[in-house]
XYZ file of C-alpha atoms in Angstrom:
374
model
C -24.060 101.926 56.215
C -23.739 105.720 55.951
C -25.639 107.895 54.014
C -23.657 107.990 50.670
C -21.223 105.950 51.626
C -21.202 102.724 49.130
C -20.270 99.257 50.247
C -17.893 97.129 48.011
C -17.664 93.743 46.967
C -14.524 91.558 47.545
C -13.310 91.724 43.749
C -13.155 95.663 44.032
C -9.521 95.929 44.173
C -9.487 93.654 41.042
C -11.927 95.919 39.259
C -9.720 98.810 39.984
C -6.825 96.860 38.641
C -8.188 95.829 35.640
C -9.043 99.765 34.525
C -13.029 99.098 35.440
C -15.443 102.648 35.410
C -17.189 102.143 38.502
C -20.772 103.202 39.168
C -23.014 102.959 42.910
C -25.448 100.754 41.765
C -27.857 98.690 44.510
C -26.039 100.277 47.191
C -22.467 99.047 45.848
C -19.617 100.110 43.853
C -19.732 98.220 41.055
C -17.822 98.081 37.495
C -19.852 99.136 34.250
C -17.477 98.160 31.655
C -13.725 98.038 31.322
C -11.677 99.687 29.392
C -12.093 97.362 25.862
C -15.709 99.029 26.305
C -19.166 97.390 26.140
C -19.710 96.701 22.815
C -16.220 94.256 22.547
C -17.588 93.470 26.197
C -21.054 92.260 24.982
C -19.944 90.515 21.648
C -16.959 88.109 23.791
C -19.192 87.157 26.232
C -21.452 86.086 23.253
C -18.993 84.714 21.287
C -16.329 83.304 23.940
C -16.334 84.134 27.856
C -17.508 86.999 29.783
C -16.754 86.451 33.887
C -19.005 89.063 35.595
C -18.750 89.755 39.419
C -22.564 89.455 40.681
C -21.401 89.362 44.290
C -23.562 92.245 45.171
C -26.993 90.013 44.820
C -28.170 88.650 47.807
C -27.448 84.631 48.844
C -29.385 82.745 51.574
C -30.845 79.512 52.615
C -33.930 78.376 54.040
C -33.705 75.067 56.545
C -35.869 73.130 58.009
C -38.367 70.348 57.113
C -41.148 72.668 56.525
C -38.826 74.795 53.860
C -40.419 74.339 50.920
C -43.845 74.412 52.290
C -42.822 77.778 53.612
C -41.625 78.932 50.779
C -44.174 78.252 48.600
C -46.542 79.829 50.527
C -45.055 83.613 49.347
C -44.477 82.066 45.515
C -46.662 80.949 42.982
C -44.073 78.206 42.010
C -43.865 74.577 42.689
C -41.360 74.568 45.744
C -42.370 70.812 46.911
C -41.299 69.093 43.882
C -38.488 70.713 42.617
C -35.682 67.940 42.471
C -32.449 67.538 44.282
C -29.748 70.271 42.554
C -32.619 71.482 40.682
C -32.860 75.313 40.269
C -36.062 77.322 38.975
C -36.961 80.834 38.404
C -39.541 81.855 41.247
C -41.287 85.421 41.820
C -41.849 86.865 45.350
C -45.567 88.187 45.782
C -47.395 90.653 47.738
C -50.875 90.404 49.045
C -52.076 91.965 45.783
C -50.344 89.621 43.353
C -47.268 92.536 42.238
C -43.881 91.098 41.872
C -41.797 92.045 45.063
C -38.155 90.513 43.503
C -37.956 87.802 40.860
C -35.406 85.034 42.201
C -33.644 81.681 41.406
C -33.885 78.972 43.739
C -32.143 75.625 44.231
C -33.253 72.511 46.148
C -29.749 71.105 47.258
C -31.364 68.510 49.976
C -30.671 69.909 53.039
C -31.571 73.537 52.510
C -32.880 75.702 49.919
C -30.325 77.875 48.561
C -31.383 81.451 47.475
C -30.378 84.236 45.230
C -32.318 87.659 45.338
C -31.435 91.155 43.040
C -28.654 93.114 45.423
C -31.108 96.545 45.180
C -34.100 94.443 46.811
C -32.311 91.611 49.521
C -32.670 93.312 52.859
C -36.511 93.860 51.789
C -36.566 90.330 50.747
C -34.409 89.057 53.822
C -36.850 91.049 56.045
C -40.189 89.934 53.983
C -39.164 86.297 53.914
C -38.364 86.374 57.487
C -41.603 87.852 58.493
C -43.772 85.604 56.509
C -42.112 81.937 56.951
C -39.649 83.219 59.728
C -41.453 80.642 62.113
C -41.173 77.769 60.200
C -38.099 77.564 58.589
C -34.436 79.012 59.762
C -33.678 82.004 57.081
C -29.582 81.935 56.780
C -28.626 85.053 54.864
C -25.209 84.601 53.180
C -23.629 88.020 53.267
C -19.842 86.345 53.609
C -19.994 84.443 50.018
C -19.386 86.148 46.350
C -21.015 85.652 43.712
C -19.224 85.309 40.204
C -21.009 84.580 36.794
C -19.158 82.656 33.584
C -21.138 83.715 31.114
C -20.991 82.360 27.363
C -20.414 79.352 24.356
C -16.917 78.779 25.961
C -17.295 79.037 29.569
C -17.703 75.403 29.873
C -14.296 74.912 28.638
C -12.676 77.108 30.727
C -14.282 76.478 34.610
C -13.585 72.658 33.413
C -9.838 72.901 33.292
C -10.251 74.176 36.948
C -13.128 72.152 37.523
C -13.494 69.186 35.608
C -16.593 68.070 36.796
C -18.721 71.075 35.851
C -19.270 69.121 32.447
C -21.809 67.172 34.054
C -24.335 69.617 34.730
C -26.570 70.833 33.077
C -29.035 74.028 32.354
C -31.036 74.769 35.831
C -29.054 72.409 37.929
C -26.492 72.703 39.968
C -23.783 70.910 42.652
C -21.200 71.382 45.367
C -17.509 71.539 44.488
C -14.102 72.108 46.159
C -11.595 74.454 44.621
C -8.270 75.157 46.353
C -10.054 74.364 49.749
C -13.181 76.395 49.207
C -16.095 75.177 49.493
C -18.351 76.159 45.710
C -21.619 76.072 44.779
C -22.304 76.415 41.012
C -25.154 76.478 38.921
C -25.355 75.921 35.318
C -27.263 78.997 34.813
C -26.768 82.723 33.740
C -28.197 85.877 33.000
C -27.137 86.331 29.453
C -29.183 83.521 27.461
C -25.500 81.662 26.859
C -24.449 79.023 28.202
C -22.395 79.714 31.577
C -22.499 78.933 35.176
C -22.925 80.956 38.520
C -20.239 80.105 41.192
C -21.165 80.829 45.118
C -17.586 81.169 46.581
C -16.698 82.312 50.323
C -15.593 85.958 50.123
C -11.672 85.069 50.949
C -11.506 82.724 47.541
C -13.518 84.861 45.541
C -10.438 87.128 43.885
C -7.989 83.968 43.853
C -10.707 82.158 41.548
C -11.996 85.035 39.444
C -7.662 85.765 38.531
C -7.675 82.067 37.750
C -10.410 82.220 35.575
C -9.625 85.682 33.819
C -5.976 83.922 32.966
C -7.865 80.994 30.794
C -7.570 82.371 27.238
C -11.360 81.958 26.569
C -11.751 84.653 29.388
C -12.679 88.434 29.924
C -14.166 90.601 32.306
C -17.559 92.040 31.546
C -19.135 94.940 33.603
C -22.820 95.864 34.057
C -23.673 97.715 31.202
C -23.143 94.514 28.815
C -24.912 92.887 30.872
C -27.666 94.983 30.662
C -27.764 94.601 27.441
C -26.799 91.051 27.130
C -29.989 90.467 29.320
C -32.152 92.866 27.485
C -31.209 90.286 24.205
C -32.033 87.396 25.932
C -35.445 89.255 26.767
C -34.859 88.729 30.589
C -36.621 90.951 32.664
C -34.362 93.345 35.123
C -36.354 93.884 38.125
C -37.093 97.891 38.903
C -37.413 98.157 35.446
C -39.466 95.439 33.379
C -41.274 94.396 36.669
C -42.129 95.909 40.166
C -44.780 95.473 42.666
C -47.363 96.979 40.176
C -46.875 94.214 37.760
C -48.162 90.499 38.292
C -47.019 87.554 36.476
C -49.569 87.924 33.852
C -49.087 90.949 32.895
C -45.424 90.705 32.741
C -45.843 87.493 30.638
C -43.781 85.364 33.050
C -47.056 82.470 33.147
C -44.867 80.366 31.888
C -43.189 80.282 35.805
C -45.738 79.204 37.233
C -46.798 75.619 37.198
C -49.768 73.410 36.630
C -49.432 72.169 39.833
C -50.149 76.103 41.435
C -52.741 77.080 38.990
C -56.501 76.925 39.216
C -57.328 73.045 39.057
C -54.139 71.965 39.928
C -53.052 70.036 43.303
C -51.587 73.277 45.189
C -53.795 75.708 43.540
C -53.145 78.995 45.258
C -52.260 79.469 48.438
C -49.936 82.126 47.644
C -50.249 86.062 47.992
C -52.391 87.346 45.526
C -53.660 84.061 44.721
C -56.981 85.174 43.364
C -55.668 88.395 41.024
C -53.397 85.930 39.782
C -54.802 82.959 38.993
C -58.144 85.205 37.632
C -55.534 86.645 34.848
C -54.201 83.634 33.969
C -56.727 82.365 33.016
C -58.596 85.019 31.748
C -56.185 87.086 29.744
C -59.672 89.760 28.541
C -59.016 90.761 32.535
C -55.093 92.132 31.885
C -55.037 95.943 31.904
C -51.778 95.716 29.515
C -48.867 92.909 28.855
C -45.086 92.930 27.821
C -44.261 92.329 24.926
C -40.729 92.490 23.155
C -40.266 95.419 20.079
C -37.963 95.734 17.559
C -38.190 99.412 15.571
C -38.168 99.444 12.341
C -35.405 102.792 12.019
C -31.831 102.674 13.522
C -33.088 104.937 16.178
C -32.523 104.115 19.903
C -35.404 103.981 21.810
C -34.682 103.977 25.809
C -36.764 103.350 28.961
C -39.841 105.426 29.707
C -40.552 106.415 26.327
C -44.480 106.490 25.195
C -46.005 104.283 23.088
C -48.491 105.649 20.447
C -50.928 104.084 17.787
C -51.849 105.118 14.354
C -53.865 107.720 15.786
C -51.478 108.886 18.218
C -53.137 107.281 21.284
C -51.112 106.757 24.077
C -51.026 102.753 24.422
C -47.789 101.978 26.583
C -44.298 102.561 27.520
C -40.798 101.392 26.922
C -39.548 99.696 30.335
C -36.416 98.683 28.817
C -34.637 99.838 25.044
C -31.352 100.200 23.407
C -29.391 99.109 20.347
C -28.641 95.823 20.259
C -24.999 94.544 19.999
C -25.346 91.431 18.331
C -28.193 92.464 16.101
C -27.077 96.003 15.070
C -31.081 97.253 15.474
C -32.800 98.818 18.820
C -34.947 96.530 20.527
C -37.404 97.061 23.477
C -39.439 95.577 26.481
C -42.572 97.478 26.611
C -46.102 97.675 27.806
C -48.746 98.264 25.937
C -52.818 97.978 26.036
C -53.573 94.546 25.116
C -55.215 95.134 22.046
C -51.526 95.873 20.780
C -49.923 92.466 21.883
C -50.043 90.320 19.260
C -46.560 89.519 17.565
C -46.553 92.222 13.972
C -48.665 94.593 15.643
C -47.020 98.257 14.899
C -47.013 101.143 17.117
C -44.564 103.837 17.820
C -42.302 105.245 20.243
C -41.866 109.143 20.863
C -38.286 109.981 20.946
C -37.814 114.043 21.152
C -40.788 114.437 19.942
C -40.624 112.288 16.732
C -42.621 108.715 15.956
C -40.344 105.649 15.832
C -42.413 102.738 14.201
C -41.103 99.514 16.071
C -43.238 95.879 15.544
C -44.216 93.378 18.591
C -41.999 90.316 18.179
C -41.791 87.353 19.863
C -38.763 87.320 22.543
C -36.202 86.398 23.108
C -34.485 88.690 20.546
C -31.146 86.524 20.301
C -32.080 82.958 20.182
C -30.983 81.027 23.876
C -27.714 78.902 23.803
C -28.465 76.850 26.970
C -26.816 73.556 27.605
C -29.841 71.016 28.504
C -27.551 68.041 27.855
């Protein structure tokens, strides 16, 4: 596209209609709230329905009978045997074990089905393709939206235009036909609620986002609750919380990767930064500094790239992600800090114009998860 000029998704007329601020974010113009404002934004979606339009993430599949091989050479995941409409979280490596895009994946039989953050899918298109390009077909999906139904009541309002949504459950997924479109929806979210992701062709997408936003259970939520919704749920947003000079370890997302990939297991390695990896996994002494969550102990703010001090006024970390919570009415915090600092009731402090904040490690995630799991 042109310099400047920002590409749109195929619910931006809607946005505009419903009164949406819109913001260039990953290369699209996207809606940050609406006019009932984030806060009212954040709290329905936690208490009701939020429907967010995601469509600017990138969708593709990976075919072929050497797919999950393939893929699981560039992740440090078990590809091979994930089960049919099962999804799992995966992280995209480069040779030196940093995180190149965190992802979801699903295994729907006949392809893998991929979704990749909208600010890093052409450089994951192109990476993917380079890597595995040989020996598996790489689809992208640039004609499909992407909506998400994010909260407690989602479930009963995609049933009444979807009946059969009921029967899935967290991390899995299905096929399903809505007013001759062909759907793919996840039970799955980004919001730690219950809620679903919906793959719809591009022509169907504003026809089913109107049908959901008339259920009564139903409102539209824009990117700055979501933010923060994800921030809660102490979900990682990649550019932020995790880049290419974070690995898995460090970033405290071990709990991805499987026995089956780690040292001793069946598939041990074989990934991109196999040995950096695997080396801080299992030696944790090795890990130059971790994330960890933080609540502060004031009702002051604390926002991204703010230092983290100790006692003495040592620097020992930074704020990657911070703002007042919502739900919990305190300022809470990704972060990280020198490992030394890590352990859940540690204290430290963040500089805010000038002044100490105290704020205390906890364990994430800050709002306890609501996920259906049957």
């Amino acid at each position: 596209m042109p310099a400047g000029e920002l590409l749109t998704t195929p619910l931006f007329a809607l946005h505009q209609e419903l009164g949406a601020r819109m913001v260039p974010f990953a290369g699209y113009s996207m809606p940050v709230q609406y006019p009932q404002g984030l806060m009212a934004e954040h709290l329905h979606t936690r208490q009701s329905a939020g429907l967010f339009d995601v469509s600017h993430m990138g969708q593709l599949l990976l075919r072929g009978p050497q797919a999950a091989l393939a893929l699981e050479s560039l992740m440090p995941v078990d590809v091979q045997g994930l089960g049919l409409h099962r999804q799992r979280y995966g992280l995209l490596l480069n040779d030196e074990g940093g995180i190149l895009d965190d992802l979801m994946f699903v295994n729907r039989g006949d392809d893998l089905f991929l979704i990749v953050n909208g600010a890093c899918k052409q450089a994951d298109i192109a990476h993917i393709r380079n890597r595995i390009g040989q020996r598996c077909e790489v689809v992208p999906l640039p004609e499909r939206a992407l909506l998400a139904l994010q909260g407690p009541k989602a479930v009963q309002a995609l049933a009444r235009l979807l009946p059969h949504v009921t029967s899935l459950v967290f991390m899995s997924g299905n096929h399903f036909d809505w007013q001759g479109h062909r759907l793919y929806i996840t039970r799955s979210g980004y919001t730690g609620e219950d809620g679903f992701e919906i793959s719809v062709p591009a022509a169907g997408a504003q026809a089913l986002a109107r049908a959901l936003l008339a259920q009564p259970e139903v409102a539209p939520v824009g990117l700055g609750a979501r933010n923060s919704l994800r921030l809660e749920a102490g979900l990682c947003l990649y550019g932020n919380d995790i880049d290419t000079s974070t690995t898995p370890a460090q970033a405290s997302l071990g709990w991805a990767i499987q026995k089956v990939r780690r040292s001793g297991g069946e598939r041990e390695g074989g990934f991109p930064g196999a040995s950096r990896v695997l080396a801080e996994l299992q030696d944790p002494g090795r890990l130059p500094r971790k994330r960890v969550g933080l609540v502060a102990l004031e009702r002051i703010p604390v926002r991204e790239s703010a230092v983290l001090e100790n006692m003495d006024g040592q620097h020992i970390g930074h704020i990657t992600s911070g703002l007042l919570s919502p739900t919990l009415d305190k300022p809470v915090a990704l972060a990280y800090v020198q490992p030394d600092y890590a352990a859940v009731g540690t204290q430290v402090f963040a500089m805010v114009r000038g002044k100490p904040v105290p704020m205390q490690v906890t364990a994430t995630p800050f709002v306890p998860a609501n996920y259906y799991r049957g």
